[in-house]
Amino acid sequence: MNTLVLKIIFSVGLIVSSVIRSPHQQRYKQNKITDDRKTNIEKLLLLFVFLGMFLIPVIYIFSPLFSFADYSLPIWTNIGGIFAFIIAMWLFWKSHDDLGKNWSPTLEVRESHTLITNGIYQNIRHPMYTSIFLWCLAQALLLPNYIAGFAGIISFTFLYLLRVGNEEKMMLEQFGEVYSEYMESTGRLLPKLF
Ligand code: SAH
Protein backbone atom coordinates (compact mmCIF):
# COMPACT_ATOMS: atom_id res chain seq x y z
CA MET A 1 0.00 0.00 0.00
CA ASN A 2 1.17 3.55 -0.67
CA THR A 3 3.42 4.78 2.16
CA LEU A 4 1.72 8.17 2.27
CA VAL A 5 -1.69 6.54 2.81
CA LEU A 6 -0.21 4.41 5.64
CA LYS A 7 1.34 7.49 7.23
CA ILE A 8 -2.02 9.30 7.07
CA ILE A 9 -3.85 6.34 8.68
CA PHE A 10 -1.26 6.21 11.46
CA SER A 11 -1.50 9.98 12.03
CA VAL A 12 -5.30 9.74 12.27
CA GLY A 13 -4.76 7.13 15.01
CA LEU A 14 -2.46 9.47 16.94
CA ILE A 15 -5.08 12.21 16.78
CA VAL A 16 -8.02 9.92 17.68
CA SER A 17 -6.18 8.45 20.69
CA SER A 18 -5.32 11.94 21.97
CA VAL A 19 -8.97 12.98 21.61
CA ILE A 20 -10.08 9.87 23.55
CA ARG A 21 -7.59 10.49 26.35
CA SER A 22 -7.86 14.26 26.64
CA PRO A 23 -11.02 14.54 28.87
CA HIS A 24 -9.59 11.86 31.18
CA GLN A 25 -6.31 13.73 31.40
CA GLN A 26 -8.23 16.89 32.39
CA ARG A 27 -10.31 15.09 35.01
CA TYR A 28 -7.24 13.26 36.33
CA LYS A 29 -5.72 16.61 37.38
CA GLN A 30 -8.52 17.02 39.95
CA ASN A 31 -7.79 13.65 41.60
CA LYS A 32 -6.35 13.58 45.10
CA ILE A 33 -3.76 10.77 45.08
CA THR A 34 -3.56 8.69 48.26
CA ASP A 35 -1.00 6.05 47.15
CA ASP A 36 1.68 6.97 44.60
CA ARG A 37 3.90 4.10 43.43
CA LYS A 38 5.60 5.81 40.53
CA THR A 39 9.33 4.98 40.60
CA ASN A 40 12.18 6.60 38.66
CA ILE A 41 12.45 3.55 36.41
CA GLU A 42 8.73 3.81 35.66
CA LYS A 43 9.20 7.50 34.73
CA LEU A 44 12.13 6.58 32.47
CA LEU A 45 10.11 3.85 30.75
CA LEU A 46 7.17 6.25 30.27
CA LEU A 47 9.62 8.54 28.46
CA PHE A 48 10.77 5.60 26.26
CA VAL A 49 7.13 4.84 25.43
CA PHE A 50 6.57 8.48 24.46
CA LEU A 51 9.64 8.26 22.18
CA GLY A 52 8.69 4.86 20.74
CA MET A 53 4.99 5.39 20.19
CA PHE A 54 4.90 9.09 19.38
CA LEU A 55 8.13 11.02 18.72
CA ILE A 56 9.97 8.45 16.55
CA PRO A 57 6.89 7.74 14.34
CA VAL A 58 6.25 11.49 13.96
CA ILE A 59 9.89 12.06 12.90
CA TYR A 60 9.54 9.16 10.44
CA ILE A 61 6.28 10.59 9.03
CA PHE A 62 7.57 14.14 8.55
CA SER A 63 11.28 13.72 7.77
CA PRO A 64 13.60 11.38 5.84
CA LEU A 65 15.84 10.85 8.91
CA PHE A 66 15.09 7.11 9.25
CA SER A 67 14.70 6.36 5.53
CA PHE A 68 17.89 4.20 5.54
CA ALA A 69 15.88 1.66 7.59
CA ASP A 70 12.88 1.47 5.22
CA TYR A 71 11.66 -1.83 3.79
CA SER A 72 8.52 -2.90 1.99
CA LEU A 73 5.61 -4.83 3.45
CA PRO A 74 3.06 -6.95 1.55
CA ILE A 75 -0.41 -5.42 1.32
CA TRP A 76 -2.04 -8.04 3.58
CA THR A 77 0.11 -6.87 6.51
CA ASN A 78 -1.10 -3.31 5.93
CA ILE A 79 -4.72 -4.51 5.92
CA GLY A 80 -4.01 -6.47 9.12
CA GLY A 81 -2.57 -3.24 10.55
CA ILE A 82 -5.77 -1.35 9.74
CA PHE A 83 -7.87 -4.02 11.52
CA ALA A 84 -5.56 -3.98 14.57
CA PHE A 85 -5.76 -0.19 14.55
CA ILE A 86 -9.60 -0.13 14.54
CA ILE A 87 -9.90 -2.70 17.34
CA ALA A 88 -7.18 -0.89 19.34
CA MET A 89 -9.03 2.43 19.09
CA TRP A 90 -12.34 0.90 20.19
CA LEU A 91 -10.73 -0.90 23.13
CA PHE A 92 -8.78 2.23 24.11
CA TRP A 93 -12.03 4.24 24.20
CA LYS A 94 -14.02 1.48 25.98
CA SER A 95 -11.43 0.94 28.73
CA HIS A 96 -11.16 4.69 29.42
CA ASP A 97 -14.94 4.96 29.49
CA ASP A 98 -15.35 2.03 31.92
CA LEU A 99 -12.46 3.08 34.18
CA GLY A 100 -13.81 6.65 34.42
CA LYS A 101 -12.24 8.71 37.21
CA ASN A 102 -10.02 5.80 38.25
CA TRP A 103 -7.79 6.19 35.21
CA SER A 104 -4.23 7.30 35.87
CA PRO A 105 -1.19 7.52 33.56
CA THR A 106 0.91 5.75 36.18
CA LEU A 107 0.69 3.55 39.27
CA GLU A 108 -1.42 5.24 41.89
CA VAL A 109 -4.64 5.08 43.87
CA ARG A 110 -6.85 8.14 44.21
CA GLU A 111 -9.11 9.25 47.05
CA SER A 112 -12.40 7.27 46.79
CA HIS A 113 -10.89 4.94 44.19
CA THR A 114 -13.40 2.27 43.20
CA LEU A 115 -12.60 -1.15 41.77
CA ILE A 116 -14.13 -1.52 38.31
CA THR A 117 -15.20 -5.06 37.50
CA ASN A 118 -17.92 -4.39 34.94
CA GLY A 119 -17.97 -3.51 31.23
CA ILE A 120 -14.81 -4.63 29.47
CA TYR A 121 -13.21 -5.14 32.93
CA GLN A 122 -15.63 -7.98 33.59
CA ASN A 123 -13.44 -10.36 31.57
CA ILE A 124 -10.05 -8.64 31.21
CA ARG A 125 -8.01 -6.98 33.99
CA HIS A 126 -5.85 -4.81 31.69
CA PRO A 127 -7.86 -4.03 28.53
CA MET A 128 -6.12 -0.66 28.12
CA TYR A 129 -2.76 -2.44 27.90
CA THR A 130 -4.32 -4.89 25.39
CA SER A 131 -5.38 -1.88 23.31
CA ILE A 132 -1.87 -0.39 23.49
CA PHE A 133 -0.30 -3.70 22.39
CA LEU A 134 -2.74 -3.81 19.45
CA TRP A 135 -1.85 -0.24 18.60
CA CYS A 136 1.89 -1.15 18.67
CA LEU A 137 1.11 -4.10 16.39
CA ALA A 138 -0.69 -1.70 14.02
CA GLN A 139 2.38 0.59 14.15
CA ALA A 140 4.64 -2.31 13.06
CA LEU A 141 2.24 -3.34 10.28
CA LEU A 142 1.57 0.18 8.99
CA LEU A 143 5.02 1.80 9.12
CA PRO A 144 7.47 -0.14 6.93
CA ASN A 145 10.60 1.01 8.74
CA TYR A 146 12.76 -0.99 11.15
CA ILE A 147 13.07 1.93 13.59
CA ALA A 148 9.65 3.62 13.45
CA GLY A 149 7.73 0.35 13.03
CA PHE A 150 9.22 -1.49 16.01
CA ALA A 151 9.98 1.34 18.48
CA GLY A 152 6.46 1.17 19.94
CA ILE A 153 6.27 -2.53 20.66
CA ILE A 154 9.79 -2.66 22.15
CA SER A 155 9.30 0.33 24.49
CA PHE A 156 5.79 -0.63 25.60
CA THR A 157 6.77 -4.26 26.29
CA PHE A 158 9.41 -3.07 28.78
CA LEU A 159 6.91 -0.75 30.52
CA TYR A 160 4.25 -3.47 30.63
CA LEU A 161 6.63 -6.06 32.11
CA LEU A 162 7.73 -3.67 34.83
CA ARG A 163 4.25 -2.39 35.58
CA VAL A 164 1.69 -5.16 35.44
CA GLY A 165 2.90 -7.16 38.48
CA ASN A 166 3.33 -4.00 40.57
CA GLU A 167 -0.10 -2.74 39.54
CA GLU A 168 -1.77 -5.98 40.61
CA LYS A 169 0.16 -5.93 43.91
CA MET A 170 -1.05 -2.37 44.53
CA MET A 171 -4.66 -3.30 43.71
CA LEU A 172 -4.45 -6.37 45.98
CA GLU A 173 -3.21 -4.21 48.85
CA GLN A 174 -5.97 -1.69 48.22
CA PHE A 175 -8.92 -4.03 47.59
CA GLY A 176 -7.75 -7.30 49.23
CA GLU A 177 -9.98 -10.35 48.86
CA VAL A 178 -12.28 -8.65 46.35
CA TYR A 179 -9.37 -8.12 43.94
CA SER A 180 -8.00 -11.63 44.41
CA GLU A 181 -11.45 -13.07 43.58
CA TYR A 182 -11.59 -10.73 40.58
CA MET A 183 -8.19 -12.08 39.45
CA GLU A 184 -9.56 -15.63 39.55
CA SER A 185 -12.34 -14.87 37.07
CA THR A 186 -10.42 -12.68 34.60
CA GLY A 187 -7.41 -12.85 32.28
CA ARG A 188 -4.66 -10.23 32.17
CA LEU A 189 -4.80 -9.18 28.51
CA LEU A 190 -7.39 -11.57 27.06
CA PRO A 191 -10.53 -13.12 28.59
CA LYS A 192 -9.86 -16.26 30.61
CA LEU A 193 -10.99 -19.27 28.58
CA PHE A 194 -11.13 -21.98 31.25
N1 SAH B 1 -4.27 -1.72 33.84
C1 SAH B 1 -5.57 -1.20 33.49
C2 SAH B 1 -5.70 0.29 33.84
C3 SAH B 1 -4.63 1.19 33.27
S1 SAH B 1 -4.67 2.82 33.97
C4 SAH B 1 -5.86 -1.48 32.03
O1 SAH B 1 -4.92 -1.83 31.29
O2 SAH B 1 -7.01 -1.36 31.62
C5 SAH B 1 -3.69 2.53 35.42
C6 SAH B 1 -4.43 2.78 36.74
O3 SAH B 1 -5.70 2.17 36.70
C7 SAH B 1 -3.73 2.14 37.92
O4 SAH B 1 -2.85 3.08 38.51
C8 SAH B 1 -4.86 1.76 38.88
O5 SAH B 1 -5.00 2.75 39.86
C9 SAH B 1 -6.09 1.79 38.01
N2 SAH B 1 -6.78 0.48 37.86
C10 SAH B 1 -6.30 -0.64 37.26
N3 SAH B 1 -7.25 -1.61 37.24
C11 SAH B 1 -8.35 -1.07 37.83
C12 SAH B 1 -9.67 -1.56 38.12
N4 SAH B 1 -10.06 -2.79 37.77
N5 SAH B 1 -10.53 -0.72 38.75
C13 SAH B 1 -10.16 0.53 39.11
N6 SAH B 1 -8.95 1.05 38.87
C14 SAH B 1 -8.05 0.26 38.24
XYZ file of C-alpha atoms and ligand atoms in Angstrom:
220
model
C 0.000 0.000 0.000
C 1.175 3.547 -0.674
C 3.425 4.778 2.165
C 1.721 8.172 2.266
C -1.694 6.537 2.814
C -0.214 4.413 5.640
C 1.340 7.485 7.232
C -2.016 9.295 7.071
C -3.854 6.340 8.675
C -1.258 6.206 11.461
C -1.499 9.981 12.030
C -5.299 9.736 12.271
C -4.758 7.128 15.012
C -2.459 9.468 16.936
C -5.084 12.211 16.779
C -8.022 9.921 17.676
C -6.181 8.449 20.687
C -5.316 11.945 21.968
C -8.969 12.984 21.612
C -10.076 9.869 23.551
C -7.588 10.488 26.351
C -7.857 14.264 26.643
C -11.021 14.544 28.868
C -9.593 11.856 31.176
C -6.307 13.728 31.404
C -8.232 16.893 32.390
C -10.314 15.087 35.010
C -7.239 13.263 36.331
C -5.716 16.612 37.375
C -8.518 17.020 39.950
C -7.790 13.646 41.598
C -6.350 13.581 45.095
C -3.762 10.772 45.080
C -3.556 8.690 48.256
C -1.000 6.053 47.153
C 1.675 6.974 44.599
C 3.902 4.099 43.434
C 5.602 5.813 40.531
C 9.325 4.985 40.602
C 12.183 6.596 38.662
C 12.454 3.547 36.408
C 8.729 3.811 35.665
C 9.200 7.504 34.731
C 12.133 6.576 32.471
C 10.115 3.847 30.753
C 7.169 6.253 30.269
C 9.624 8.536 28.464
C 10.765 5.604 26.261
C 7.131 4.841 25.434
C 6.571 8.481 24.458
C 9.638 8.258 22.178
C 8.693 4.862 20.737
C 4.986 5.393 20.186
C 4.903 9.090 19.382
C 8.128 11.017 18.723
C 9.967 8.453 16.549
C 6.887 7.738 14.344
C 6.252 11.492 13.964
C 9.895 12.063 12.902
C 9.539 9.161 10.442
C 6.281 10.592 9.031
C 7.568 14.137 8.548
C 11.278 13.720 7.765
C 13.600 11.380 5.837
C 15.838 10.847 8.913
C 15.089 7.108 9.246
C 14.701 6.356 5.531
C 17.895 4.197 5.536
C 15.878 1.661 7.594
C 12.878 1.465 5.219
C 11.663 -1.834 3.788
C 8.515 -2.895 1.986
C 5.606 -4.826 3.451
C 3.063 -6.953 1.550
C -0.406 -5.418 1.321
C -2.036 -8.044 3.577
C 0.110 -6.872 6.508
C -1.103 -3.308 5.929
C -4.718 -4.513 5.915
C -4.010 -6.474 9.124
C -2.572 -3.242 10.549
C -5.771 -1.351 9.738
C -7.867 -4.018 11.519
C -5.559 -3.979 14.569
C -5.764 -0.191 14.555
C -9.603 -0.128 14.536
C -9.903 -2.701 17.344
C -7.179 -0.893 19.336
C -9.033 2.430 19.087
C -12.339 0.897 20.189
C -10.728 -0.902 23.133
C -8.782 2.225 24.113
C -12.030 4.236 24.199
C -14.017 1.485 25.983
C -11.425 0.939 28.726
C -11.156 4.687 29.421
C -14.941 4.957 29.494
C -15.350 2.027 31.915
C -12.459 3.083 34.182
C -13.808 6.649 34.422
C -12.239 8.707 37.212
C -10.022 5.797 38.252
C -7.789 6.190 35.209
C -4.235 7.302 35.870
C -1.187 7.520 33.562
C 0.906 5.750 36.176
C 0.692 3.547 39.271
C -1.425 5.242 41.894
C -4.640 5.076 43.867
C -6.855 8.140 44.211
C -9.109 9.246 47.048
C -12.395 7.274 46.791
C -10.890 4.939 44.185
C -13.402 2.272 43.196
C -12.602 -1.152 41.772
C -14.129 -1.517 38.311
C -15.202 -5.063 37.499
C -17.915 -4.385 34.937
C -17.972 -3.512 31.226
C -14.809 -4.634 29.470
C -13.211 -5.137 32.930
C -15.629 -7.978 33.594
C -13.440 -10.361 31.566
C -10.052 -8.635 31.208
C -8.013 -6.975 33.992
C -5.853 -4.810 31.692
C -7.858 -4.027 28.529
C -6.121 -0.656 28.120
C -2.764 -2.440 27.900
C -4.319 -4.886 25.387
C -5.381 -1.882 23.309
C -1.868 -0.389 23.492
C -0.303 -3.700 22.392
C -2.742 -3.805 19.453
C -1.848 -0.239 18.604
C 1.889 -1.153 18.671
C 1.112 -4.101 16.386
C -0.685 -1.704 14.020
C 2.379 0.588 14.151
C 4.639 -2.311 13.058
C 2.242 -3.345 10.284
C 1.569 0.177 8.987
C 5.020 1.804 9.122
C 7.473 -0.137 6.926
C 10.598 1.008 8.737
C 12.762 -0.989 11.154
C 13.069 1.926 13.589
C 9.649 3.621 13.445
C 7.732 0.355 13.030
C 9.217 -1.485 16.006
C 9.984 1.338 18.481
C 6.458 1.169 19.943
C 6.266 -2.534 20.662
C 9.786 -2.655 22.150
C 9.304 0.330 24.489
C 5.790 -0.635 25.603
C 6.771 -4.264 26.288
C 9.407 -3.065 28.781
C 6.915 -0.755 30.525
C 4.249 -3.471 30.627
C 6.629 -6.056 32.106
C 7.728 -3.667 34.827
C 4.254 -2.393 35.576
C 1.694 -5.158 35.443
C 2.895 -7.164 38.480
C 3.331 -3.999 40.571
C -0.100 -2.744 39.541
C -1.775 -5.979 40.607
C 0.159 -5.933 43.910
C -1.048 -2.371 44.525
C -4.659 -3.305 43.708
C -4.447 -6.370 45.975
C -3.214 -4.211 48.852
C -5.970 -1.688 48.218
C -8.922 -4.031 47.594
C -7.749 -7.302 49.231
C -9.977 -10.352 48.862
C -12.283 -8.655 46.349
C -9.372 -8.120 43.936
C -7.999 -11.632 44.412
C -11.452 -13.069 43.577
C -11.591 -10.729 40.581
C -8.192 -12.079 39.454
C -9.564 -15.627 39.546
C -12.342 -14.868 37.074
C -10.422 -12.680 34.602
C -7.415 -12.850 32.278
C -4.662 -10.228 32.170
C -4.803 -9.179 28.507
C -7.394 -11.569 27.060
C -10.528 -13.116 28.591
C -9.862 -16.258 30.612
C -10.989 -19.267 28.583
C -11.134 -21.975 31.249
N -4.269 -1.719 33.841
C -5.573 -1.197 33.490
C -5.699 0.292 33.844
C -4.627 1.187 33.268
S -4.666 2.824 33.968
C -5.858 -1.479 32.032
O -4.923 -1.835 31.295
O -7.010 -1.357 31.617
C -3.694 2.526 35.424
C -4.434 2.777 36.740
O -5.702 2.173 36.701
C -3.728 2.143 37.922
O -2.850 3.075 38.510
C -4.860 1.761 38.879
O -5.003 2.752 39.859
C -6.091 1.787 38.007
N -6.779 0.483 37.856
C -6.304 -0.638 37.260
N -7.248 -1.607 37.242
C -8.351 -1.070 37.833
C -9.667 -1.559 38.122
N -10.061 -2.785 37.765
N -10.534 -0.717 38.749
C -10.159 0.534 39.108
N -8.949 1.049 38.868
C -8.054 0.261 38.238
